PDB file of C-alpha atoms in Angstrom:
ATOM      1  CA  UNK A  20       0.000   0.000   0.000  1.00  0.00           C
ATOM      2  CA  UNK A  21       3.035   2.274   0.373  1.00  0.00           C
ATOM      3  CA  UNK A  22       3.639   2.723  -3.371  1.00  0.00           C
ATOM      4  CA  UNK A  23      -0.099   3.129  -4.089  1.00  0.00           C
ATOM      5  CA  UNK A  24      -0.490   5.691  -1.295  1.00  0.00           C
ATOM      6  CA  UNK A  25       2.548   7.585  -2.572  1.00  0.00           C
ATOM      7  CA  UNK A  26       1.086   7.714  -6.092  1.00  0.00           C
ATOM      8  CA  UNK A  27      -2.247   9.014  -4.749  1.00  0.00           C
ATOM      9  CA  UNK A  28      -0.499  11.735  -2.794  1.00  0.00           C
ATOM     10  CA  UNK A  29       1.489  12.740  -5.878  1.00  0.00           C
ATOM     11  CA  UNK A  30      -1.678  12.794  -7.997  1.00  0.00           C
ATOM     12  CA  UNK A  31      -3.489  14.882  -5.369  1.00  0.00           C
ATOM     13  CA  UNK A  32      -0.577  17.322  -5.192  1.00  0.00           C
ATOM     14  CA  UNK A  33      -0.457  17.595  -8.980  1.00  0.00           C
ATOM     15  CA  UNK A  34      -4.223  18.240  -9.139  1.00  0.00           C
ATOM     16  CA  UNK A  35      -4.011  20.832  -6.366  1.00  0.00           C
ATOM     17  CA  UNK A  36      -1.096  22.528  -8.120  1.00  0.00           C
ATOM     18  CA  UNK A  37      -2.984  22.637 -11.431  1.00  0.00           C
ATOM     19  CA  UNK A  38      -6.052  24.079  -9.700  1.00  0.00           C
ATOM     20  CA  UNK A  39      -3.918  26.721  -8.007  1.00  0.00           C
ATOM     21  CA  UNK A  40      -2.349  27.713 -11.342  1.00  0.00           C
ATOM     22  CA  UNK A  41      -5.797  27.976 -12.974  1.00  0.00           C
ATOM     23  CA  UNK A  42      -7.228  30.002 -10.107  1.00  0.00           C
ATOM     24  CA  UNK A  43      -4.303  32.406 -10.104  1.00  0.00           C
ATOM     25  CA  UNK A  44      -4.650  32.853 -13.867  1.00  0.00           C
ATOM     26  CA  UNK A  45      -8.455  33.292 -13.969  1.00  0.00           C
ATOM     27  CA  UNK A  46      -8.769  36.681 -12.215  1.00  0.00           C
ATOM     28  CA  UNK A  47      -6.294  38.247 -14.615  1.00  0.00           C
ATOM     29  CA  UNK A  48      -8.317  37.259 -17.681  1.00  0.00           C
ATOM     30  CA  UNK A  49     -11.913  36.919 -16.438  1.00  0.00           C
ATOM     31  CA  UNK A  50     -13.932  39.986 -15.483  1.00  0.00           C
ATOM     32  CA  UNK A  51     -17.421  39.071 -14.199  1.00  0.00           C
ATOM     33  CA  UNK A  52     -18.518  42.725 -14.319  1.00  0.00           C
ATOM     34  CA  UNK A  53     -17.574  43.205 -17.957  1.00  0.00           C
ATOM     35  CA  UNK A  54     -20.985  42.110 -19.241  1.00  0.00           C
ATOM     36  CA  UNK A  55     -23.007  43.750 -16.461  1.00  0.00           C
ATOM     37  CA  UNK A  56     -25.717  46.072 -17.767  1.00  0.00           C
ATOM     38  CA  UNK A  57     -26.744  48.994 -15.572  1.00  0.00           C
ATOM     39  CA  UNK A  58     -29.897  50.984 -16.234  1.00  0.00           C
ATOM     40  CA  UNK A  59     -31.082  54.066 -14.412  1.00  0.00           C
ATOM     41  CA  UNK A  60     -34.809  54.745 -14.055  1.00  0.00           C
ATOM     42  CA  UNK A  61     -36.491  58.033 -13.229  1.00  0.00           C
ATOM     43  CA  UNK A  62     -40.000  59.444 -13.096  1.00  0.00           C
ATOM     44  CA  UNK A  63     -39.772  59.841 -16.887  1.00  0.00           C
ATOM     45  CA  UNK A  64     -39.567  56.029 -17.145  1.00  0.00           C
ATOM     46  CA  UNK A  65     -42.519  55.444 -14.808  1.00  0.00           C
ATOM     47  CA  UNK A  66     -40.922  55.547 -11.357  1.00  0.00           C
ATOM     48  CA  UNK A  67     -43.454  57.267  -9.054  1.00  0.00           C
ATOM     49  CA  UNK A  68     -40.885  59.847  -7.967  1.00  0.00           C
ATOM     50  CA  UNK A  69     -37.083  60.169  -8.171  1.00  0.00           C
ATOM     51  CA  UNK A  70     -36.327  60.008  -4.426  1.00  0.00           C
ATOM     52  CA  UNK A  71     -36.141  56.351  -3.391  1.00  0.00           C
ATOM     53  CA  UNK A  72     -36.474  55.601   0.340  1.00  0.00           C
ATOM     54  CA  UNK A  73     -36.550  51.786   0.308  1.00  0.00           C
ATOM     55  CA  UNK A  74     -36.340  48.797  -2.032  1.00  0.00           C
ATOM     56  CA  UNK A  75     -37.693  45.263  -1.706  1.00  0.00           C
ATOM     57  CA  UNK A  76     -37.539  42.322  -4.086  1.00  0.00           C
ATOM     58  CA  UNK A  77     -40.437  40.007  -3.266  1.00  0.00           C
ATOM     59  CA  UNK A  78     -40.600  36.250  -3.678  1.00  0.00           C
ATOM     60  CA  UNK A  79     -42.320  36.658  -7.068  1.00  0.00           C
ATOM     61  CA  UNK A  80     -39.370  38.693  -8.353  1.00  0.00           C
ATOM     62  CA  UNK A  81     -41.037  42.116  -8.379  1.00  0.00           C
ATOM     63  CA  UNK A  82     -38.943  45.058  -7.244  1.00  0.00           C
ATOM     64  CA  UNK A  83     -40.941  47.327  -4.925  1.00  0.00           C
ATOM     65  CA  UNK A  84     -39.783  50.950  -4.771  1.00  0.00           C
ATOM     66  CA  UNK A  85     -40.791  53.255  -1.909  1.00  0.00           C
ATOM     67  CA  UNK A  86     -40.641  56.907  -2.946  1.00  0.00           C
ATOM     68  CA  UNK A  87     -41.605  60.359  -1.698  1.00  0.00           C
ATOM     69  CA  UNK A  88     -44.737  60.241  -3.866  1.00  0.00           C
ATOM     70  CA  UNK A  89     -46.089  56.713  -3.927  1.00  0.00           C
ATOM     71  CA  UNK A  90     -45.172  53.088  -4.253  1.00  0.00           C
ATOM     72  CA  UNK A  91     -43.873  51.509  -7.434  1.00  0.00           C
ATOM     73  CA  UNK A  92     -43.668  47.869  -8.484  1.00  0.00           C
ATOM     74  CA  UNK A  93     -41.200  47.036 -11.246  1.00  0.00           C
ATOM     75  CA  UNK A  94     -41.608  43.811 -13.211  1.00  0.00           C
ATOM     76  CA  UNK A  95     -38.336  44.109 -15.113  1.00  0.00           C
ATOM     77  CA  UNK A  96     -39.954  46.026 -17.978  1.00  0.00           C
ATOM     78  CA  UNK A  97     -42.243  48.708 -16.550  1.00  0.00           C
ATOM     79  CA  UNK A  98     -43.463  50.277 -13.320  1.00  0.00           C
ATOM     80  CA  UNK A  99     -46.934  50.030 -11.845  1.00  0.00           C
ATOM     81  CA  UNK A 100     -47.613  52.950  -9.514  1.00  0.00           C
ATOM     82  CA  UNK A 101     -49.810  52.664  -6.433  1.00  0.00           C
ATOM     83  CA  UNK A 102     -51.166  55.907  -5.009  1.00  0.00           C
ATOM     84  CA  UNK A 103     -54.281  56.592  -3.001  1.00  0.00           C
ATOM     85  CA  UNK A 104     -56.518  59.082  -4.773  1.00  0.00           C
ATOM     86  CA  UNK A 105     -60.087  60.345  -4.275  1.00  0.00           C
ATOM     87  CA  UNK A 106     -62.526  57.557  -5.129  1.00  0.00           C
ATOM     88  CA  UNK A 107     -59.612  55.152  -5.630  1.00  0.00           C
ATOM     89  CA  UNK A 108     -58.539  53.145  -2.617  1.00  0.00           C
ATOM     90  CA  UNK A 109     -56.029  50.772  -4.168  1.00  0.00           C
ATOM     91  CA  UNK A 110     -52.852  52.199  -2.722  1.00  0.00           C
ATOM     92  CA  UNK A 111     -51.104  53.072   0.516  1.00  0.00           C
ATOM     93  CA  UNK A 112     -52.769  55.744   2.668  1.00  0.00           C
ATOM     94  CA  UNK A 113     -49.833  58.140   2.582  1.00  0.00           C
ATOM     95  CA  UNK A 114     -47.697  59.198  -0.388  1.00  0.00           C
ATOM     96  CA  UNK A 115     -44.311  59.258   1.393  1.00  0.00           C
ATOM     97  CA  UNK A 116     -43.294  55.607   1.784  1.00  0.00           C
ATOM     98  CA  UNK A 117     -40.290  54.949   3.989  1.00  0.00           C
ATOM     99  CA  UNK A 118     -40.204  51.194   4.690  1.00  0.00           C
ATOM    100  CA  UNK A 119     -41.028  47.912   2.942  1.00  0.00           C
ATOM    101  CA  UNK A 120     -41.109  44.365   4.323  1.00  0.00           C
ATOM    102  CA  UNK A 121     -42.314  41.002   3.027  1.00  0.00           C
ATOM    103  CA  UNK A 122     -43.561  38.565   5.650  1.00  0.00           C
ATOM    104  CA  UNK A 123     -43.466  34.755   5.569  1.00  0.00           C
ATOM    105  CA  UNK A 124     -46.861  34.554   3.840  1.00  0.00           C
ATOM    106  CA  UNK A 125     -45.828  36.915   1.024  1.00  0.00           C
ATOM    107  CA  UNK A 126     -47.744  39.972   2.274  1.00  0.00           C
ATOM    108  CA  UNK A 127     -45.977  43.286   1.633  1.00  0.00           C
ATOM    109  CA  UNK A 128     -45.955  45.690   4.591  1.00  0.00           C
ATOM    110  CA  UNK A 129     -45.688  49.374   3.711  1.00  0.00           C
ATOM    111  CA  UNK A 130     -44.653  51.954   6.278  1.00  0.00           C
ATOM    112  CA  UNK A 131     -45.152  55.655   5.667  1.00  0.00           C
ATOM    113  CA  UNK A 132     -42.919  58.461   6.903  1.00  0.00           C
ATOM    114  CA  UNK A 133     -45.609  59.593   9.351  1.00  0.00           C
ATOM    115  CA  UNK A 134     -46.077  56.166  10.932  1.00  0.00           C
ATOM    116  CA  UNK A 135     -49.056  54.790   9.002  1.00  0.00           C
ATOM    117  CA  UNK A 136     -48.930  51.107   8.119  1.00  0.00           C
ATOM    118  CA  UNK A 137     -50.587  49.344   5.180  1.00  0.00           C
ATOM    119  CA  UNK A 138     -50.383  45.754   3.979  1.00  0.00           C
ATOM    120  CA  UNK A 139     -50.563  44.662   0.346  1.00  0.00           C
ATOM    121  CA  UNK A 140     -52.114  41.272  -0.341  1.00  0.00           C
ATOM    122  CA  UNK A 141     -50.675  39.906  -3.615  1.00  0.00           C
ATOM    123  CA  UNK A 142     -53.429  37.279  -3.843  1.00  0.00           C
ATOM    124  CA  UNK A 143     -56.199  39.880  -4.030  1.00  0.00           C
ATOM    125  CA  UNK A 144     -54.151  42.866  -5.232  1.00  0.00           C
ATOM    126  CA  UNK A 145     -55.568  45.039  -2.456  1.00  0.00           C
ATOM    127  CA  UNK A 146     -54.137  47.310   0.219  1.00  0.00           C
ATOM    128  CA  UNK A 147     -55.343  46.958   3.797  1.00  0.00           C
ATOM    129  CA  UNK A 148     -54.853  49.922   6.165  1.00  0.00           C
ATOM    130  CA  UNK A 149     -53.714  48.791   9.599  1.00  0.00           C
ATOM    131  CA  UNK A 150     -54.345  50.645  12.843  1.00  0.00           C
ATOM    132  CA  UNK A 151     -51.325  52.162  14.521  1.00  0.00           C
ATOM    133  CA  UNK A 152     -51.053  53.681  17.984  1.00  0.00           C
ATOM    134  CA  UNK A 153     -53.135  56.798  18.241  1.00  0.00           C
ATOM    135  CA  UNK A 154     -55.513  55.741  15.442  1.00  0.00           C
ATOM    136  CA  UNK A 155     -58.716  53.776  15.570  1.00  0.00           C
TER     137      UNK A 155
END
């Protein structure tokens, strides 16, 4: 077993040496950021407002954007804006959104700058206002 064990050790050393040579060579020739595409979005492209306070990527892959004037949901192509308006209740109560959170059941919690809290139900597509201290 001595000669066989010696051969295995030599083979392992040779493999480790080859891997080390390849790893030391790869960073000099491979740039993972070379093909990275960066796009900037503004209100002109459908973002609710240009000041972004919070971001959340939900389990469905949507990017939620909390802004100073509403909530945006980006599907990779376009924004859907959620704002509360007269006679339209499908949006957060307040325009200035400061916090976003997704819970274990997939509900999106939306916190406003003045302490109001809403919850978005992705199954029904509706916003539910939640009572906070000092409100009924």
